[in-house]
Coordinates of C-alpha atoms and ligand atoms in Angstrom, one line a residue:
M1 CA 14.3 -24.7 -1.0
E2 CA 15.0 -20.7 -1.7
S3 CA 14.6 -18.6 -4.5
K4 CA 17.3 -19.6 -7.4
K5 CA 18.4 -16.0 -7.1
E6 CA 18.8 -16.7 -3.1
F7 CA 20.4 -19.9 -4.2
F8 CA 23.0 -17.9 -6.5
L9 CA 24.0 -15.5 -3.8
E10 CA 24.9 -18.7 -1.7
C11 CA 27.0 -20.4 -4.5
Y12 CA 29.2 -16.9 -5.3
K13 CA 30.0 -16.6 -1.5
L14 CA 31.8 -19.4 -2.0
G15 CA 34.1 -17.3 -4.8
I16 CA 33.5 -19.3 -8.1
I17 CA 33.2 -16.3 -10.0
K18 CA 36.1 -14.0 -10.2
F19 CA 35.5 -10.2 -11.8
G20 CA 39.0 -8.3 -12.8
R21 CA 41.2 -9.4 -16.4
F22 CA 42.1 -12.8 -16.4
T23 CA 44.0 -15.0 -19.2
L24 CA 41.8 -17.4 -20.8
K25 CA 43.6 -21.0 -21.3
S26 CA 42.8 -19.8 -24.9
G27 CA 44.9 -16.7 -24.7
I28 CA 41.8 -14.5 -24.7
E29 CA 41.9 -12.0 -22.5
S30 CA 38.4 -12.5 -20.0
P31 CA 36.3 -9.6 -17.9
F32 CA 35.6 -12.9 -15.3
Y33 CA 36.5 -16.1 -14.3
V34 CA 34.6 -18.9 -13.0
D35 CA 35.3 -22.2 -10.7
L36 CA 32.5 -24.2 -9.7
R37 CA 34.5 -26.6 -8.0
P38 CA 34.4 -25.0 -4.5
L39 CA 30.4 -25.7 -4.9
A40 CA 31.5 -29.2 -3.4
S41 CA 32.6 -27.7 -0.6
D42 CA 30.0 -27.3 1.5
P43 CA 27.4 -30.0 1.1
K44 CA 24.3 -28.7 1.7
I45 CA 24.9 -26.6 -1.4
L46 CA 26.3 -29.2 -3.3
K47 CA 22.7 -31.7 -2.3
N48 CA 20.8 -28.2 -3.0
L49 CA 22.3 -27.5 -6.4
A50 CA 21.7 -32.0 -7.5
N51 CA 17.8 -31.1 -6.6
Y52 CA 18.1 -27.8 -8.9
L53 CA 19.6 -29.5 -11.7
L54 CA 17.4 -32.5 -11.5
E55 CA 14.1 -30.2 -11.1
M56 CA 14.4 -29.1 -14.5
L57 CA 15.5 -32.6 -16.2
P58 CA 12.7 -35.4 -18.0
L59 CA 13.9 -37.6 -15.1
D60 CA 12.3 -40.8 -16.7
N61 CA 14.3 -40.5 -19.9
F62 CA 17.6 -41.3 -17.9
D63 CA 19.2 -44.7 -17.6
L64 CA 22.4 -43.4 -16.1
I65 CA 24.7 -40.3 -14.9
C66 CA 27.6 -39.6 -15.8
G67 CA 29.7 -36.9 -14.7
V68 CA 32.5 -35.0 -17.1
P69 CA 35.7 -35.1 -14.8
Y70 CA 36.8 -33.6 -13.1
A71 CA 34.3 -30.6 -11.8
A72 CA 31.1 -31.8 -12.2
L73 CA 32.2 -35.7 -10.1
P74 CA 30.6 -34.3 -7.0
M75 CA 27.7 -32.9 -9.0
A76 CA 26.9 -35.9 -10.5
T77 CA 27.1 -38.1 -7.8
A78 CA 25.2 -35.9 -5.8
M79 CA 22.1 -35.7 -8.6
S80 CA 22.6 -39.9 -8.9
L81 CA 22.1 -40.1 -4.7
E82 CA 18.6 -37.3 -4.7
S83 CA 17.3 -38.9 -7.9
Y84 CA 18.3 -43.1 -7.5
I85 CA 19.3 -42.5 -11.3
P86 CA 22.9 -44.8 -11.4
L87 CA 26.3 -43.5 -11.7
I88 CA 28.8 -43.9 -14.0
I89 CA 32.5 -42.8 -14.2
K90 CA 34.3 -41.2 -17.2
R91 CA 37.5 -41.3 -17.0
K92 CA 39.7 -38.1 -18.0
E93 CA 42.3 -40.9 -19.9
A94 CA 42.0 -44.7 -20.6
K95 CA 43.8 -46.9 -18.3
S96 CA 46.9 -47.7 -19.6
Y97 CA 46.9 -51.3 -17.8
G98 CA 44.2 -53.9 -17.5
T99 CA 40.6 -53.3 -18.7
K100 CA 41.8 -49.8 -20.5
K101 CA 37.9 -48.5 -20.1
L102 CA 37.1 -45.1 -20.4
I103 CA 34.2 -45.5 -19.2
E104 CA 33.9 -47.4 -15.3
G105 CA 30.6 -48.7 -13.5
I106 CA 28.0 -51.2 -14.5
Y107 CA 25.8 -50.3 -18.0
Q108 CA 24.7 -51.7 -20.8
K109 CA 24.8 -51.1 -24.6
G110 CA 21.9 -48.4 -25.8
Q111 CA 21.2 -46.9 -22.5
N112 CA 20.0 -43.3 -22.0
C113 CA 22.9 -41.2 -20.6
L114 CA 22.5 -37.9 -19.3
L115 CA 25.2 -36.0 -18.9
V116 CA 26.6 -33.4 -16.2
E117 CA 28.8 -30.2 -17.1
D118 CA 29.6 -27.6 -15.0
V119 CA 30.3 -24.3 -17.0
I120 CA 30.1 -24.1 -20.7
T121 CA 31.9 -21.8 -23.0
S122 CA 32.5 -23.2 -26.4
G123 CA 31.0 -26.5 -25.6
K124 CA 34.5 -27.9 -27.8
S125 CA 35.3 -30.2 -24.7
L126 CA 31.8 -31.6 -24.3
I127 CA 31.3 -32.3 -27.7
E128 CA 34.6 -34.9 -27.2
T129 CA 33.1 -36.3 -24.2
I130 CA 29.9 -37.0 -25.7
A131 CA 31.8 -38.8 -28.4
E132 CA 33.4 -40.9 -25.8
V133 CA 30.6 -41.9 -24.1
E134 CA 28.7 -42.4 -27.3
Q135 CA 31.5 -44.7 -28.5
E136 CA 31.0 -46.8 -25.4
D137 CA 27.3 -47.6 -26.8
L138 CA 25.8 -45.1 -24.7
K139 CA 22.8 -42.6 -25.9
V140 CA 23.6 -38.6 -24.7
A141 CA 20.6 -36.8 -25.9
D142 CA 20.6 -34.4 -22.6
I143 CA 23.2 -32.5 -21.2
V144 CA 22.9 -29.8 -18.1
V145 CA 25.0 -27.6 -16.9
V146 CA 25.5 -25.2 -14.1
L147 CA 26.3 -22.0 -15.6
D148 CA 26.6 -21.4 -19.5
R149 CA 29.0 -18.5 -20.1
E150 CA 27.5 -17.8 -23.2
Q151 CA 30.1 -18.2 -25.8
G152 CA 28.4 -20.4 -28.3
G153 CA 28.5 -24.0 -26.8
K154 CA 24.5 -24.1 -25.8
Q155 CA 24.0 -23.1 -29.6
L156 CA 27.1 -25.6 -31.1
L157 CA 25.4 -28.7 -29.1
E158 CA 21.8 -27.8 -30.0
S159 CA 23.1 -27.4 -33.6
K160 CA 23.9 -31.4 -32.8
G161 CA 20.7 -32.2 -32.1
Y162 CA 21.5 -32.6 -28.1
K163 CA 19.5 -30.7 -25.5
V164 CA 21.4 -28.2 -23.3
H165 CA 19.7 -27.8 -19.6
T166 CA 21.4 -24.4 -17.7
L167 CA 20.7 -23.7 -14.6
F168 CA 22.0 -20.0 -14.5
N169 CA 23.5 -17.6 -17.3
I170 CA 26.3 -15.7 -17.0
S171 CA 24.1 -12.5 -17.9
E172 CA 21.2 -13.1 -15.4
V173 CA 24.3 -13.8 -12.7
C174 CA 25.4 -10.1 -13.9
T175 CA 21.6 -8.6 -13.2
I176 CA 21.6 -10.7 -10.1
L177 CA 24.8 -9.4 -9.3
Q178 CA 24.1 -5.9 -10.4
E179 CA 21.4 -5.4 -8.3
T180 CA 23.2 -6.7 -4.7
G181 CA 25.6 -3.9 -5.7
E182 CA 27.9 -6.7 -6.0
L183 CA 29.1 -5.3 -9.5
S184 CA 29.3 -1.5 -11.0
D185 CA 27.1 -0.6 -14.4
E186 CA 30.6 -0.5 -16.1
E187 CA 31.7 -3.7 -15.1
V188 CA 28.3 -5.3 -16.5
K189 CA 28.9 -3.0 -19.5
R190 CA 32.5 -4.6 -20.1
I191 CA 31.2 -8.2 -19.6
Q192 CA 28.6 -7.5 -21.8
G193 CA 30.6 -5.9 -24.3
F194 CA 32.9 -9.4 -24.0
L195 CA 29.5 -11.9 -24.5
Q196 CA 29.2 -10.2 -28.0
G197 CA 32.5 -10.8 -29.1
N198 CA 34.5 -8.1 -28.7
H199 CA 37.5 -7.4 -27.6
I200 CA 37.8 -5.5 -24.4
Q201 CA 40.1 -2.4 -23.5
F202 CA 41.1 -3.2 -20.0
E203 CA 42.8 0.0 -18.4
E204 CA 46.9 -1.1 -18.7
K205 CA 48.7 -1.0 -15.2
K206 CA 51.3 1.2 -14.9
R207 CA 54.2 0.7 -12.9
L208 CA 56.0 3.1 -10.8
S209 CA 59.3 4.2 -12.0
Y210 CA 62.6 3.9 -10.7
Q211 CA 62.6 7.2 -9.3
Q212 CA 59.0 7.0 -7.7
K213 CA 60.5 3.7 -6.7
S214 CA 64.1 5.1 -5.1
E215 CA 61.3 8.7 -3.4
N216 CA 59.4 5.4 -1.9
A217 CA 62.7 3.3 -0.7
Q218 CA 62.7 2.4 3.2
H219 CA 66.1 0.6 2.6
S220 CA 69.3 2.2 2.6
V221 CA 70.5 -0.7 -0.3
S222 CA 67.1 -0.5 -2.4
K223 CA 67.7 3.7 -2.5
K224 CA 71.6 2.6 -3.5
L225 CA 70.6 -0.1 -6.1
L226 CA 67.5 2.8 -7.6
E227 CA 69.9 5.9 -7.8
T228 CA 72.9 3.4 -9.3
A229 CA 70.2 2.0 -12.0
L230 CA 69.3 5.6 -13.0
A231 CA 72.5 7.2 -12.6
K232 CA 73.8 4.3 -15.8
E233 CA 70.9 3.7 -17.2
S234 CA 70.8 0.2 -16.2
N235 CA 69.0 -2.3 -15.2
L236 CA 71.0 -5.1 -15.3
I237 CA 72.7 -7.3 -12.8
A238 CA 75.8 -9.5 -14.4
S239 CA 75.7 -13.0 -12.5
A240 CA 79.9 -14.1 -12.3
D241 CA 79.0 -17.8 -12.2
V242 CA 82.5 -18.6 -12.8
I243 CA 85.2 -20.6 -10.6
T244 CA 88.8 -18.7 -10.2
T245 CA 89.6 -15.2 -9.1
Q246 CA 91.4 -14.1 -12.4
E247 CA 87.6 -15.0 -14.2
L248 CA 85.8 -13.0 -11.4
L249 CA 88.1 -10.1 -11.9
E250 CA 88.2 -9.7 -15.0
L251 CA 84.6 -10.2 -15.6
A252 CA 84.0 -7.6 -13.4
E253 CA 86.6 -5.3 -14.8
K254 CA 85.1 -6.0 -18.2
V255 CA 81.3 -5.6 -17.4
G256 CA 81.8 -3.2 -14.4
P257 CA 81.0 0.0 -16.2
H258 CA 77.6 -1.9 -17.5
V259 CA 76.0 -3.1 -14.3
I260 CA 74.7 -1.4 -11.4
A261 CA 75.4 -4.9 -9.7
L262 CA 77.7 -8.3 -9.5
K263 CA 76.2 -11.8 -8.5
T264 CA 78.5 -13.7 -7.1
H265 CA 78.1 -17.7 -6.0
I266 CA 81.1 -17.0 -4.0
D267 CA 81.5 -20.9 -2.9
I268 CA 82.2 -21.6 -6.5
I269 CA 85.3 -19.5 -6.2
S270 CA 88.2 -22.7 -6.2
D271 CA 90.9 -20.6 -5.5
F272 CA 89.1 -18.2 -3.2
D273 CA 91.1 -15.8 -0.4
Y274 CA 89.5 -12.8 1.5
Q275 CA 92.3 -10.8 0.4
N276 CA 93.2 -11.4 -3.4
T277 CA 89.9 -12.2 -4.2
I278 CA 87.7 -9.3 -2.3
V279 CA 90.0 -6.9 -1.9
P280 CA 90.3 -6.2 -5.6
L281 CA 86.6 -7.1 -6.0
K282 CA 85.5 -4.6 -3.7
E283 CA 87.9 -2.1 -5.2
L284 CA 86.6 -2.8 -8.5
A285 CA 83.0 -2.3 -7.2
A286 CA 83.9 1.1 -5.8
K287 CA 85.6 2.2 -9.5
H288 CA 82.8 1.0 -11.2
N289 CA 79.9 1.7 -8.9
F290 CA 78.4 -1.5 -9.1
L291 CA 77.1 -3.3 -5.7
L292 CA 77.9 -6.5 -4.4
M293 CA 75.6 -9.5 -4.6
E294 CA 76.0 -12.6 -2.8
D295 CA 73.8 -15.0 -4.4
R296 CA 73.9 -17.6 -1.3
K297 CA 70.1 -18.9 -0.8
F298 CA 70.6 -18.8 2.5
A299 CA 68.2 -21.8 3.8
D300 CA 68.4 -22.9 7.6
I301 CA 67.5 -21.8 10.8
G302 CA 68.2 -18.2 12.2
N303 CA 71.0 -19.5 14.1
T304 CA 73.5 -21.6 11.6
Q305 CA 72.5 -18.7 8.5
E306 CA 73.8 -15.9 11.1
L307 CA 77.1 -18.3 11.1
Q308 CA 77.1 -19.0 7.8
F309 CA 77.2 -15.0 6.9
T310 CA 79.2 -14.1 9.2
S311 CA 81.8 -16.8 9.5
G312 CA 83.9 -19.5 7.9
V313 CA 86.3 -18.5 4.3
F314 CA 83.6 -16.2 3.1
K315 CA 82.9 -13.7 5.8
I316 CA 80.1 -12.5 3.6
T317 CA 78.8 -9.9 6.5
D318 CA 81.9 -7.6 5.4
W319 CA 81.2 -7.5 2.0
A320 CA 78.2 -8.4 0.4
D321 CA 75.6 -5.2 -0.2
F322 CA 72.9 -7.6 -0.5
V323 CA 72.5 -11.7 0.0
T324 CA 70.2 -14.0 -1.5
S325 CA 68.0 -15.9 0.9
Q326 CA 64.9 -18.7 1.4
V327 CA 62.6 -18.1 3.4
I328 CA 61.3 -21.4 4.6
G329 CA 63.2 -21.0 8.0
G330 CA 60.2 -18.5 8.7
F331 CA 60.0 -14.5 9.6
E332 CA 62.8 -14.5 12.4
S333 CA 65.6 -16.5 10.4
L334 CA 66.3 -13.5 8.3
D335 CA 67.3 -11.0 11.5
C336 CA 70.4 -11.6 11.3
F337 CA 71.1 -10.1 7.8
N338 CA 70.6 -6.3 9.5
N339 CA 73.7 -5.2 7.6
V340 CA 72.6 -6.2 4.2
G341 CA 69.6 -6.1 2.4
V342 CA 67.8 -9.3 1.7
V343 CA 66.9 -10.5 -1.5
A344 CA 64.0 -13.3 -1.1
I345 CA 63.8 -16.2 -3.2
I346 CA 59.6 -16.5 -3.6
G347 CA 59.9 -18.0 -7.2
M348 CA 62.9 -19.8 -9.2
S349 CA 63.2 -20.2 -12.6
S350 CA 64.0 -23.7 -13.3
K351 CA 61.8 -26.3 -14.5
G352 CA 59.9 -28.2 -11.9
T353 CA 60.1 -25.9 -8.9
L354 CA 58.5 -26.5 -6.0
T355 CA 57.8 -22.8 -5.7
T356 CA 53.8 -23.2 -6.6
N357 CA 50.7 -20.5 -6.2
S358 CA 50.4 -21.2 -2.9
Y359 CA 54.3 -21.8 -1.9
R360 CA 54.6 -18.3 -3.3
E361 CA 52.4 -16.3 -1.7
E362 CA 53.1 -17.4 1.8
A363 CA 56.8 -16.7 1.0
L364 CA 55.3 -13.0 0.1
K365 CA 53.6 -13.2 3.1
V366 CA 57.4 -13.4 4.9
A367 CA 59.3 -10.6 2.3
L368 CA 56.6 -8.3 2.6
S369 CA 56.7 -8.2 6.5
H370 CA 60.6 -8.3 7.1
P371 CA 62.3 -5.1 7.6
N372 CA 65.7 -6.9 5.8
V373 CA 64.3 -7.7 2.5
I374 CA 64.7 -5.3 0.0
G375 CA 63.2 -7.5 -3.1
G376 CA 62.1 -10.9 -4.3
V377 CA 63.8 -13.4 -7.5
S378 CA 60.5 -14.8 -9.0
Q379 CA 59.4 -15.2 -12.7
N380 CA 55.8 -13.5 -11.4
A381 CA 54.9 -10.3 -10.7
L382 CA 55.2 -8.8 -7.1
P383 CA 53.9 -5.7 -4.9
E384 CA 55.5 -2.5 -6.0
E385 CA 56.8 -2.3 -2.6
I386 CA 59.3 -4.7 -3.0
L387 CA 62.0 -5.1 -5.8
L388 CA 61.8 -7.5 -8.7
F389 CA 64.9 -9.5 -9.5
T390 CA 64.1 -11.6 -12.4
P391 CA 66.8 -14.5 -13.2
G392 CA 66.4 -16.5 -16.3
V393 CA 66.9 -14.0 -18.9
N394 CA 69.2 -14.7 -22.1
L395 CA 68.6 -13.5 -25.5
A396 CA 69.8 -16.3 -27.2
D397 CA 68.2 -19.4 -25.8
S398 CA 65.3 -20.7 -24.5
G399 CA 66.4 -23.1 -22.1
D400 CA 70.2 -24.8 -20.7
G401 CA 69.0 -28.0 -21.2
K402 CA 69.3 -28.7 -17.5
G403 CA 66.0 -27.3 -16.2
Q404 CA 66.8 -23.7 -16.8
Q405 CA 64.3 -21.9 -18.3
Y406 CA 64.7 -18.2 -20.2
N407 CA 62.9 -15.0 -20.9
T408 CA 63.7 -11.9 -22.7
P409 CA 64.3 -8.7 -20.8
D410 CA 61.2 -7.3 -23.1
H411 CA 58.2 -10.0 -21.9
V412 CA 59.6 -9.8 -18.0
F413 CA 59.3 -5.6 -17.9
K414 CA 56.3 -6.1 -20.3
T415 CA 54.5 -9.0 -18.7
L416 CA 55.7 -8.9 -15.2
H417 CA 57.1 -5.2 -14.5
T418 CA 60.3 -6.4 -13.0
D419 CA 63.0 -3.7 -11.7
F420 CA 66.4 -6.0 -12.3
I421 CA 67.6 -8.4 -14.5
I422 CA 70.2 -11.2 -14.3
V423 CA 72.0 -12.6 -16.9
G424 CA 74.6 -14.8 -16.4
R425 CA 75.6 -16.8 -19.5
G426 CA 74.1 -15.0 -21.6
I427 CA 77.3 -12.5 -20.6
Y428 CA 80.7 -14.3 -19.1
K429 CA 80.1 -17.2 -21.8
S430 CA 80.0 -14.9 -24.7
E431 CA 83.0 -13.8 -26.7
N432 CA 82.7 -10.7 -25.8
P433 CA 81.4 -10.2 -21.9
A434 CA 81.6 -6.8 -22.1
E435 CA 80.1 -6.1 -25.8
A436 CA 77.0 -8.6 -24.1
A437 CA 77.0 -6.6 -20.8
V438 CA 76.2 -3.3 -23.3
T439 CA 73.4 -5.5 -25.5
Y440 CA 71.3 -6.2 -22.0
K441 CA 71.7 -3.2 -20.3
N442 CA 70.8 -1.5 -23.7
E443 CA 67.6 -4.2 -23.8
G444 CA 66.8 -4.3 -20.3
W445 CA 66.7 -0.3 -20.3
K446 CA 64.5 0.0 -23.9
A447 CA 62.4 -2.6 -22.4
Y448 CA 62.4 -0.8 -18.8
L449 CA 61.2 2.4 -20.6
A450 CA 58.5 0.7 -22.3
S451 CA 56.8 -0.4 -19.5
L452 CA 56.3 2.9 -17.9
Ligands
BMP501 P1 72.2 -17.7 -16.6 O1 71.8 -16.9 -17.0 O2 73.1 -18.7 -16.7 O3 71.4 -19.2 -16.6 O4 72.2 -18.0 -14.7 C1 71.6 -17.4 -13.9 C2 71.9 -17.4 -12.4 O5 70.8 -16.9 -11.7 C3 72.5 -18.0 -11.4 O6 73.6 -18.0 -10.7 C4 71.3 -18.8 -10.8 O7 71.9 -19.5 -10.0 C5 70.5 -17.8 -10.7 N1 69.1 -18.2 -10.5 C6 68.5 -18.7 -11.6 O8 68.8 -18.9 -13.0 N2 67.1 -18.7 -11.4 C7 66.3 -18.4 -10.3 O9 65.1 -18.5 -9.7 C8 67.5 -18.0 -8.8 C9 68.4 -17.9 -9.3 O10 69.3 -17.0 -8.3

């Protein structure tokens, strides 16, 4: 086998350690992130890993091998195959039916079990696993770990009398990567500070101002939105989810002076009539200097979207400044919106949304490459080249009992660097929508300035 250093570098190529800024499950910010699951994707590496781990151990001591679920399961399996020590499988939760067993496989009381773990941090989860294995009357004396994050876990377990064998620790990994030029001296210093328990200072990433974004804007609608935001000192879009023309026009009159855009779901207006609904709405938009955003969320093939956009009773193409669209129909499905701006739906605010990480990544690729797209609706940060529109904003509630999930303006500006907040019921359901709009406008503007 190659040297341990060469072996580590091979493993590293699989992307098992990332350096940067990460928020751990505990909420702590870490300068590195470890995920050893990719090791199982290369059978040769997995087999070598099993042998490196076995080499460190007094193999005659063990009757059984058990991996801590899930990341260590393939590692324990490979070790069992290489050493002929039988494998047992520990469940994460006991079955709620049948035998209710926590450990599967053939074993006898009093047997010695080697535990296999991928990464050790504080050691707390290992302590819990050991207790569960011991409850089955198995003995645990040794634990083998692939990577020690050096955050006290090894000491904790050793203080309780367990032997912890570790293949790599983060300090030696940093030294290897510093030698190969993968890590700068400064990054290594930051990691060392973190390991010594210091709270580390990351440089805060600055957002671009509306002024800067407006100078960079490629699309006339982005430019107009940003200029309106600067002129009105507002980043508020009111969502007018009302169901009659009268309510819509009354709301537009009340909130118009405070918003940069009014968002409609025009198909919920029960008495829609172009002449009586759209004509006066456009007059109000001109009077109060706001744009019209139709939240149609198109989601079809290009030809159908084109018909939905230009025909029917709503004739959206004639009056909307910008529209929302899913990108599920692919790049060309957005070609028909060439006289408006498109806000692509990247991620949704509702509980259980299917806009997962990988969906969002793919959706973003379409959005970033299409010239009609000015921005995205998302609950995650987006690259600075497109504008971020964030709905699900409410100062009073955290949800609506129908799946909607709310954040405050402060939160979305601070953590997502959003550009525009979209507020529906927080405004139109309030007793005084004009006053509520002023409150959201001021909160949003304050939060934007604080995020600069
Ligand atoms: P409210 O603030 O009352 O929850 O309204 C939010 C508005 O934003 C609704 O019109 C909804 O259709 C829209 N919206 C959303 O809430 N979440 C999304 O992910 C995308 C949306 O367009």
